[in-house]
Tab-separated table of C-alpha atoms in Angstrom:
chain	number	residue	atom	x	y	z
A	172	UNK	CA	-2.323	-37.122	-98.279
A	173	UNK	CA	-5.650	-38.805	-99.035
A	174	UNK	CA	-7.312	-38.402	-102.392
A	175	UNK	CA	-10.866	-37.056	-102.604
A	176	UNK	CA	-12.107	-40.566	-103.391
A	177	UNK	CA	-10.305	-42.086	-100.407
A	178	UNK	CA	-11.816	-39.422	-98.153
A	179	UNK	CA	-15.299	-40.307	-99.414
A	180	UNK	CA	-14.665	-44.002	-98.854
A	181	UNK	CA	-13.291	-43.444	-95.346
A	182	UNK	CA	-16.275	-41.240	-94.454
A	183	UNK	CA	-18.685	-43.872	-95.762
A	184	UNK	CA	-16.973	-46.666	-93.803
A	185	UNK	CA	-16.956	-44.707	-90.541
A	186	UNK	CA	-20.617	-43.725	-90.822
A	187	UNK	CA	-21.784	-47.194	-91.858
A	188	UNK	CA	-19.844	-48.777	-89.016
A	189	UNK	CA	-21.270	-46.243	-86.547
A	190	UNK	CA	-24.793	-47.170	-87.618
A	191	UNK	CA	-24.429	-50.949	-87.893
A	192	UNK	CA	-21.403	-52.008	-85.791
A	193	UNK	CA	-20.344	-54.568	-88.410
A	194	UNK	CA	-17.204	-54.572	-90.613
A	195	UNK	CA	-17.675	-52.878	-93.982
A	196	UNK	CA	-16.910	-54.655	-97.245
A	197	UNK	CA	-16.527	-53.252	-100.752
A	198	UNK	CA	-19.917	-54.678	-101.846
A	199	UNK	CA	-21.733	-52.499	-99.314
A	200	UNK	CA	-19.842	-49.431	-100.518
A	201	UNK	CA	-20.610	-50.016	-104.208
A	202	UNK	CA	-24.319	-49.868	-103.322
A	203	UNK	CA	-23.989	-46.329	-101.967
A	204	UNK	CA	-25.185	-43.782	-104.547
A	205	UNK	CA	-22.377	-41.271	-103.921
A	206	UNK	CA	-19.681	-43.941	-104.399
A	207	UNK	CA	-20.171	-44.539	-108.086
A	208	UNK	CA	-16.927	-46.466	-108.550
A	209	UNK	CA	-16.124	-50.013	-109.545
A	210	UNK	CA	-15.723	-52.689	-106.897
A	211	UNK	CA	-12.045	-53.079	-107.860
A	212	UNK	CA	-11.383	-49.354	-107.412
A	213	UNK	CA	-13.042	-49.333	-103.992
A	214	UNK	CA	-11.125	-52.460	-102.917
A	215	UNK	CA	-7.858	-50.830	-104.003
A	216	UNK	CA	-8.571	-47.674	-101.979
A	217	UNK	CA	-9.678	-49.698	-98.960
A	218	UNK	CA	-6.390	-51.601	-99.093
A	219	UNK	CA	-4.515	-48.309	-99.371
A	220	UNK	CA	-6.407	-46.845	-96.387
A	221	UNK	CA	-5.507	-49.962	-94.419
A	222	UNK	CA	-1.828	-49.577	-95.324
A	223	UNK	CA	-1.983	-45.993	-94.061
A	224	UNK	CA	-3.542	-47.222	-90.768
A	225	UNK	CA	-6.888	-45.489	-91.290
A	226	UNK	CA	-8.668	-48.862	-91.411
A	227	UNK	CA	-8.273	-52.184	-89.645
A	228	UNK	CA	-9.175	-55.662	-90.783
A	229	UNK	CA	-10.989	-57.831	-88.256
A	230	UNK	CA	-10.293	-61.528	-87.723
A	231	UNK	CA	-13.898	-62.538	-88.304
A	232	UNK	CA	-14.665	-60.800	-91.583
A	233	UNK	CA	-13.157	-59.670	-94.846
A	234	UNK	CA	-14.561	-56.189	-94.174
A	235	UNK	CA	-12.761	-53.295	-92.529
A	236	UNK	CA	-13.479	-51.089	-89.553
A	237	UNK	CA	-12.093	-47.626	-88.766
A	238	UNK	CA	-8.939	-47.456	-86.660
A	239	UNK	CA	-8.446	-44.758	-84.049
A	240	UNK	CA	-6.390	-42.877	-86.637
A	241	UNK	CA	-9.316	-43.196	-89.048
A	242	UNK	CA	-11.734	-41.785	-86.483
A	243	UNK	CA	-9.350	-38.923	-85.721
A	244	UNK	CA	-9.125	-38.003	-89.401
A	245	UNK	CA	-12.894	-38.294	-89.756
A	246	UNK	CA	-13.766	-35.955	-86.860
A	247	UNK	CA	-11.084	-33.439	-87.837
A	248	UNK	CA	-11.760	-33.344	-91.577
A	249	UNK	CA	-14.838	-35.236	-92.738
A	250	UNK	CA	-17.653	-35.100	-90.185
A	251	UNK	CA	-20.735	-33.071	-91.118
A	252	UNK	CA	-23.493	-31.946	-88.757
A	253	UNK	CA	-26.623	-34.083	-89.038
A	254	UNK	CA	-29.432	-31.712	-90.061
A	255	UNK	CA	-32.025	-34.003	-88.453
A	256	UNK	CA	-30.676	-32.906	-85.062
A	257	UNK	CA	-32.412	-29.567	-85.643
A	258	UNK	CA	-35.655	-31.352	-84.745
A	259	UNK	CA	-34.291	-31.906	-81.217
A	260	UNK	CA	-33.365	-28.273	-80.559
A	261	UNK	CA	-36.912	-27.251	-79.452
A	262	UNK	CA	-36.686	-29.909	-76.702
A	263	UNK	CA	-33.594	-28.139	-75.384
A	264	UNK	CA	-35.321	-24.748	-75.632
A	265	UNK	CA	-38.318	-26.063	-73.697
A	266	UNK	CA	-36.152	-27.194	-70.776
A	267	UNK	CA	-34.131	-23.990	-70.568
A	268	UNK	CA	-37.211	-21.754	-70.859
A	269	UNK	CA	-39.034	-23.780	-68.197
A	270	UNK	CA	-36.214	-23.386	-65.680
A	271	UNK	CA	-35.150	-19.790	-66.238
A	272	UNK	CA	-35.003	-19.224	-62.475
A	273	UNK	CA	-33.396	-22.527	-61.546
A	274	UNK	CA	-30.105	-23.109	-63.317
A	275	UNK	CA	-29.359	-26.351	-61.504
A	276	UNK	CA	-32.647	-27.917	-62.661
A	277	UNK	CA	-32.079	-26.640	-66.200
A	278	UNK	CA	-28.581	-28.140	-66.367
A	279	UNK	CA	-29.708	-31.436	-64.844
A	280	UNK	CA	-32.642	-31.850	-67.248
A	281	UNK	CA	-30.547	-30.758	-70.243
A	282	UNK	CA	-27.934	-33.406	-69.429
A	283	UNK	CA	-30.631	-36.063	-69.001
A	284	UNK	CA	-32.076	-35.070	-72.386
A	285	UNK	CA	-28.623	-35.184	-74.005
A	286	UNK	CA	-28.075	-38.705	-72.674
A	287	UNK	CA	-31.508	-39.862	-73.844
A	288	UNK	CA	-31.136	-38.359	-77.332
A	289	UNK	CA	-27.679	-39.817	-77.930
A	290	UNK	CA	-27.976	-43.010	-75.845
A	291	UNK	CA	-24.554	-42.289	-74.342
A	292	UNK	CA	-23.427	-41.134	-70.916
A	293	UNK	CA	-23.474	-37.360	-70.438
A	294	UNK	CA	-21.978	-35.076	-67.816
A	295	UNK	CA	-21.952	-31.380	-66.991
A	296	UNK	CA	-19.571	-29.515	-64.732
A	297	UNK	CA	-20.787	-26.082	-63.696
A	298	UNK	CA	-18.623	-22.974	-63.444
A	299	UNK	CA	-15.758	-23.181	-60.986
A	300	UNK	CA	-16.731	-22.300	-57.449
A	301	UNK	CA	-13.211	-21.190	-56.496
A	302	UNK	CA	-14.130	-17.501	-56.657
A	303	UNK	CA	-17.615	-17.812	-55.182
A	304	UNK	CA	-17.927	-16.018	-51.863
A	305	UNK	CA	-20.483	-16.078	-49.071
A	306	UNK	CA	-22.667	-13.010	-49.301
A	307	UNK	CA	-24.993	-13.584	-46.359
A	308	UNK	CA	-26.041	-16.167	-43.791
A	309	UNK	CA	-29.519	-15.556	-42.424
A	310	UNK	CA	-31.652	-17.166	-39.712
A	311	UNK	CA	-35.439	-17.293	-40.152
A	312	UNK	CA	-37.554	-18.843	-37.347
A	313	UNK	CA	-40.507	-20.834	-38.668
A	314	UNK	CA	-41.845	-22.072	-35.300
A	315	UNK	CA	-41.040	-22.293	-31.593
A	316	UNK	CA	-38.245	-24.805	-32.171
A	317	UNK	CA	-37.809	-24.755	-35.949
A	318	UNK	CA	-35.978	-22.414	-38.312
A	319	UNK	CA	-34.456	-22.093	-41.775
A	320	UNK	CA	-30.866	-21.007	-42.311
A	321	UNK	CA	-30.238	-19.381	-45.701
A	322	UNK	CA	-26.766	-19.206	-47.227
A	323	UNK	CA	-26.475	-16.825	-50.190
A	324	UNK	CA	-23.369	-16.405	-52.378
A	325	UNK	CA	-22.205	-13.433	-54.409
A	326	UNK	CA	-23.078	-15.399	-57.589
A	327	UNK	CA	-26.705	-15.903	-56.606
A	328	UNK	CA	-26.442	-19.513	-55.375
A	329	UNK	CA	-28.784	-20.208	-52.463
A	330	UNK	CA	-28.701	-23.115	-50.009
A	331	UNK	CA	-31.238	-23.545	-47.226
A	332	UNK	CA	-30.946	-25.697	-44.131
A	333	UNK	CA	-33.983	-26.679	-42.061
A	334	UNK	CA	-32.978	-26.999	-38.419
A	335	UNK	CA	-34.741	-28.162	-35.277
A	336	UNK	CA	-33.582	-26.495	-32.065
A	337	UNK	CA	-33.108	-28.916	-29.130
A	338	UNK	CA	-35.300	-28.352	-26.070
A	339	UNK	CA	-32.287	-27.482	-23.907
A	340	UNK	CA	-31.206	-24.670	-26.305
A	341	UNK	CA	-32.857	-21.258	-26.502
A	342	UNK	CA	-33.760	-20.361	-30.111
A	343	UNK	CA	-32.425	-16.833	-29.550
A	344	UNK	CA	-29.029	-18.352	-28.743
A	345	UNK	CA	-29.070	-20.220	-32.065
A	346	UNK	CA	-29.838	-16.939	-33.786
A	347	UNK	CA	-26.747	-15.474	-32.100
A	348	UNK	CA	-24.663	-18.418	-33.373
A	349	UNK	CA	-25.816	-17.787	-36.926
A	350	UNK	CA	-25.097	-14.058	-36.576
A	351	UNK	CA	-21.597	-14.899	-35.330
A	352	UNK	CA	-21.052	-17.191	-38.352
A	353	UNK	CA	-22.333	-14.482	-40.691
A	354	UNK	CA	-19.780	-12.037	-39.269
A	355	UNK	CA	-17.038	-14.668	-39.361
A	356	UNK	CA	-17.616	-15.976	-42.899
A	357	UNK	CA	-19.042	-13.066	-44.884
A	358	UNK	CA	-17.043	-12.333	-48.074
A	359	UNK	CA	-15.004	-15.515	-47.589
A	360	UNK	CA	-14.526	-18.005	-50.429
A	361	UNK	CA	-16.262	-21.344	-49.880
A	362	UNK	CA	-12.982	-23.204	-49.429
A	363	UNK	CA	-11.837	-20.583	-46.908
A	364	UNK	CA	-15.136	-20.869	-45.032
A	365	UNK	CA	-14.810	-24.639	-44.705
A	366	UNK	CA	-11.241	-24.284	-43.475
A	367	UNK	CA	-12.273	-21.665	-40.895
A	368	UNK	CA	-15.120	-23.811	-39.603
A	369	UNK	CA	-12.802	-26.751	-39.111
A	370	UNK	CA	-10.070	-24.898	-37.260
A	371	UNK	CA	-9.819	-23.439	-33.790
A	372	UNK	CA	-11.092	-19.988	-34.819
A	373	UNK	CA	-14.695	-21.102	-35.118
A	374	UNK	CA	-14.447	-23.115	-31.917
A	375	UNK	CA	-13.199	-20.022	-30.094
A	376	UNK	CA	-15.882	-17.756	-31.539
A	377	UNK	CA	-18.640	-20.256	-30.767
A	378	UNK	CA	-17.207	-21.462	-27.483
A	379	UNK	CA	-20.132	-20.115	-25.483
A	380	UNK	CA	-22.421	-22.503	-27.354
A	381	UNK	CA	-20.247	-25.546	-26.846
A	382	UNK	CA	-23.123	-28.017	-26.458
A	383	UNK	CA	-24.594	-27.105	-29.833
A	384	UNK	CA	-21.352	-26.082	-31.528
A	385	UNK	CA	-20.353	-29.310	-33.320
A	386	UNK	CA	-23.789	-29.825	-34.862
A	387	UNK	CA	-23.838	-26.257	-36.191
A	388	UNK	CA	-20.327	-26.462	-37.650
A	389	UNK	CA	-20.938	-29.878	-39.249
A	390	UNK	CA	-24.168	-28.571	-40.764
A	391	UNK	CA	-22.418	-25.607	-42.384
A	392	UNK	CA	-19.478	-27.647	-43.655
A	393	UNK	CA	-22.011	-29.961	-45.305
A	394	UNK	CA	-23.901	-26.994	-46.786
A	395	UNK	CA	-20.769	-25.439	-48.308
A	396	UNK	CA	-19.656	-28.798	-49.703
A	397	UNK	CA	-23.116	-29.198	-51.240
A	398	UNK	CA	-22.507	-26.144	-53.428
A	399	UNK	CA	-19.661	-28.077	-55.083
A	400	UNK	CA	-21.695	-31.279	-55.405
A	401	UNK	CA	-24.531	-29.368	-57.047
A	402	UNK	CA	-22.030	-28.190	-59.648
A	403	UNK	CA	-21.639	-31.688	-61.121
A	404	UNK	CA	-24.328	-33.547	-63.102
A	405	UNK	CA	-24.087	-37.077	-64.461
A	406	UNK	CA	-26.634	-39.021	-66.513
A	407	UNK	CA	-26.898	-42.301	-68.393
A	408	UNK	CA	-23.782	-44.111	-67.210
A	409	UNK	CA	-25.375	-47.543	-67.747
A	410	UNK	CA	-26.318	-46.683	-71.331
A	411	UNK	CA	-22.803	-47.689	-72.353
A	412	UNK	CA	-23.668	-51.293	-71.539
A	413	UNK	CA	-26.142	-51.288	-74.456
A	414	UNK	CA	-23.233	-50.876	-76.886
A	415	UNK	CA	-21.592	-54.025	-78.302
A	416	UNK	CA	-18.148	-52.705	-77.345
A	417	UNK	CA	-19.090	-53.214	-73.706
A	418	UNK	CA	-20.060	-56.851	-74.023
A	419	UNK	CA	-16.495	-57.589	-72.912
A	420	UNK	CA	-16.380	-58.117	-69.134
A	421	UNK	CA	-13.013	-56.372	-68.779
A	422	UNK	CA	-14.339	-53.233	-70.495
A	423	UNK	CA	-17.386	-53.228	-68.236
A	424	UNK	CA	-15.234	-53.556	-65.097
A	425	UNK	CA	-12.915	-50.756	-66.216
A	426	UNK	CA	-15.895	-48.561	-67.039
A	427	UNK	CA	-17.486	-49.148	-63.616
A	428	UNK	CA	-14.186	-48.416	-61.868
A	429	UNK	CA	-14.084	-45.089	-63.689
A	430	UNK	CA	-17.420	-43.970	-62.234
A	431	UNK	CA	-16.047	-41.481	-59.761
A	432	UNK	CA	-15.975	-37.730	-60.004
A	433	UNK	CA	-12.186	-37.401	-60.042
A	434	UNK	CA	-11.687	-39.714	-63.046
A	435	UNK	CA	-14.639	-38.228	-64.922
A	436	UNK	CA	-13.207	-34.731	-64.490
A	437	UNK	CA	-9.876	-36.048	-65.783
A	438	UNK	CA	-11.657	-37.419	-68.868
A	439	UNK	CA	-13.425	-34.143	-69.588
A	440	UNK	CA	-10.379	-31.929	-69.234
A	441	UNK	CA	-10.417	-28.135	-69.265
A	442	UNK	CA	-10.272	-27.130	-72.912
A	443	UNK	CA	-11.401	-23.860	-74.492
A	444	UNK	CA	-13.148	-25.367	-77.514
A	445	UNK	CA	-14.879	-28.517	-78.733
A	446	UNK	CA	-12.514	-31.401	-78.029
A	447	UNK	CA	-12.650	-35.073	-78.974
A	448	UNK	CA	-10.469	-37.330	-76.851
A	449	UNK	CA	-9.738	-40.900	-77.932
A	450	UNK	CA	-8.695	-43.977	-75.992
A	451	UNK	CA	-4.937	-43.608	-76.375
A	452	UNK	CA	-5.156	-40.048	-75.006
A	453	UNK	CA	-6.782	-41.233	-71.776
A	454	UNK	CA	-4.626	-42.035	-68.764
A	455	UNK	CA	-7.049	-44.623	-67.422
A	456	UNK	CA	-7.549	-48.364	-67.859
A	457	UNK	CA	-10.328	-47.730	-70.364
A	458	UNK	CA	-8.251	-47.167	-73.499
A	459	UNK	CA	-9.784	-49.244	-76.270
A	460	UNK	CA	-13.067	-48.421	-77.992
A	461	UNK	CA	-13.684	-45.329	-75.911
A	462	UNK	CA	-13.921	-41.601	-76.643
A	463	UNK	CA	-15.094	-38.360	-75.046
A	464	UNK	CA	-16.563	-35.294	-76.750
A	465	UNK	CA	-16.517	-32.188	-74.562
A	466	UNK	CA	-17.263	-28.517	-75.032
A	467	UNK	CA	-17.077	-25.524	-72.667
A	468	UNK	CA	-19.915	-23.089	-72.107
A	469	UNK	CA	-18.896	-19.564	-71.258
A	470	UNK	CA	-20.527	-17.929	-68.231
A	471	UNK	CA	-18.376	-14.792	-68.062
A	472	UNK	CA	-14.947	-13.633	-69.107
A	473	UNK	CA	-13.366	-15.614	-66.283
A	474	UNK	CA	-15.807	-18.470	-65.706
A	475	UNK	CA	-16.822	-21.440	-67.775
A	476	UNK	CA	-18.448	-24.819	-67.344
A	477	UNK	CA	-18.139	-27.961	-69.476
A	478	UNK	CA	-20.551	-30.529	-70.881
A	479	UNK	CA	-19.478	-33.841	-72.375
A	480	UNK	CA	-20.665	-37.120	-73.821
A	481	UNK	CA	-18.654	-40.305	-73.511
A	482	UNK	CA	-19.071	-43.750	-74.950
A	483	UNK	CA	-17.574	-46.027	-77.615
A	484	UNK	CA	-15.223	-44.724	-80.293
A	485	UNK	CA	-17.976	-45.800	-82.690
A	486	UNK	CA	-19.989	-42.761	-81.696
A	487	UNK	CA	-22.514	-40.795	-83.755
A	488	UNK	CA	-20.273	-37.749	-84.029
A	489	UNK	CA	-22.477	-36.062	-86.642
A	490	UNK	CA	-25.359	-36.082	-84.147
A	491	UNK	CA	-23.551	-35.588	-80.837
A	492	UNK	CA	-21.426	-32.610	-81.905
A	493	UNK	CA	-24.273	-30.260	-82.950
A	494	UNK	CA	-26.312	-31.233	-79.864
A	495	UNK	CA	-23.387	-30.408	-77.588
A	496	UNK	CA	-22.767	-27.124	-79.409
A	497	UNK	CA	-26.403	-26.062	-79.134
A	498	UNK	CA	-26.794	-26.998	-75.457
A	499	UNK	CA	-23.477	-25.345	-74.524
A	500	UNK	CA	-24.422	-22.143	-76.328
A	501	UNK	CA	-27.769	-21.938	-74.552
A	502	UNK	CA	-26.455	-22.890	-71.110
A	503	UNK	CA	-24.020	-20.006	-71.381
A	504	UNK	CA	-26.923	-17.632	-72.117
A	505	UNK	CA	-28.882	-19.059	-69.178
A	506	UNK	CA	-26.058	-18.279	-66.744
A	507	UNK	CA	-25.645	-14.759	-68.116
A	508	UNK	CA	-29.338	-13.866	-67.660
């Protein structure tokens, strides 16, 4: 059990190290107005915190830095929301108000803003598409040999495909193909639709259009897959390289190898509340000096998305946490409009 004084000292060390990235000595702490204790008292408590594994001593300095255990205790018990972050909230409001009718643009710009404000990598994963179904597939001619195919889901997602009809194909035949696909795929989940298009059923149904069949099927498979791709937003991955923790070549290589959707989704997880994940919790090569802060945003009773920031363990938690909370809260409202 830490004393009140030890908690204050640990909080001061974490926050100074976050700001300056240099080991903290007792002299620095004695100069802080809210640590009105003697140098000997502070040194004693720093030694005690080190014995309890909340602090680590570096090889290059007599100062201490927070250990992972120290960071864990800080974020669970000591972190306070930085009130200066309130000045950034109107920037979030501006983006979400500007894109009321385009959720994907709102999410993308919000994640870019989050990355720019924190100087860390940021990611958003939209609500799961597992229950999204195809509501309608429509064919709209826009010229003698050109048309737009609209795919609308039951959740209001819209994808459009511009197509050019080959000279050896009658445009009315293409319209019949699209009508056949509408009948075949209506009220199907996206994953079911892709499976149907790839199996013999679609080939049988569209057999009369064999010359144009493969192009049509490939186009729709791509369109349905695009719904999933548009559900994932990533920004600021190279910002990590500005942090001193990533001056190590091995860390950089591990970080680059992690830049794929599968590993990023593994990092974010699927939690129901604000979650901070540290290096030793991560089943990837990037274990040291790395953490992830993630938070869900609720779309409906059964659907949720997630936004997250990841970077060094020496992260500005007091700034990142309230920004994530505010953006998540407002993204949820945007989806429910």
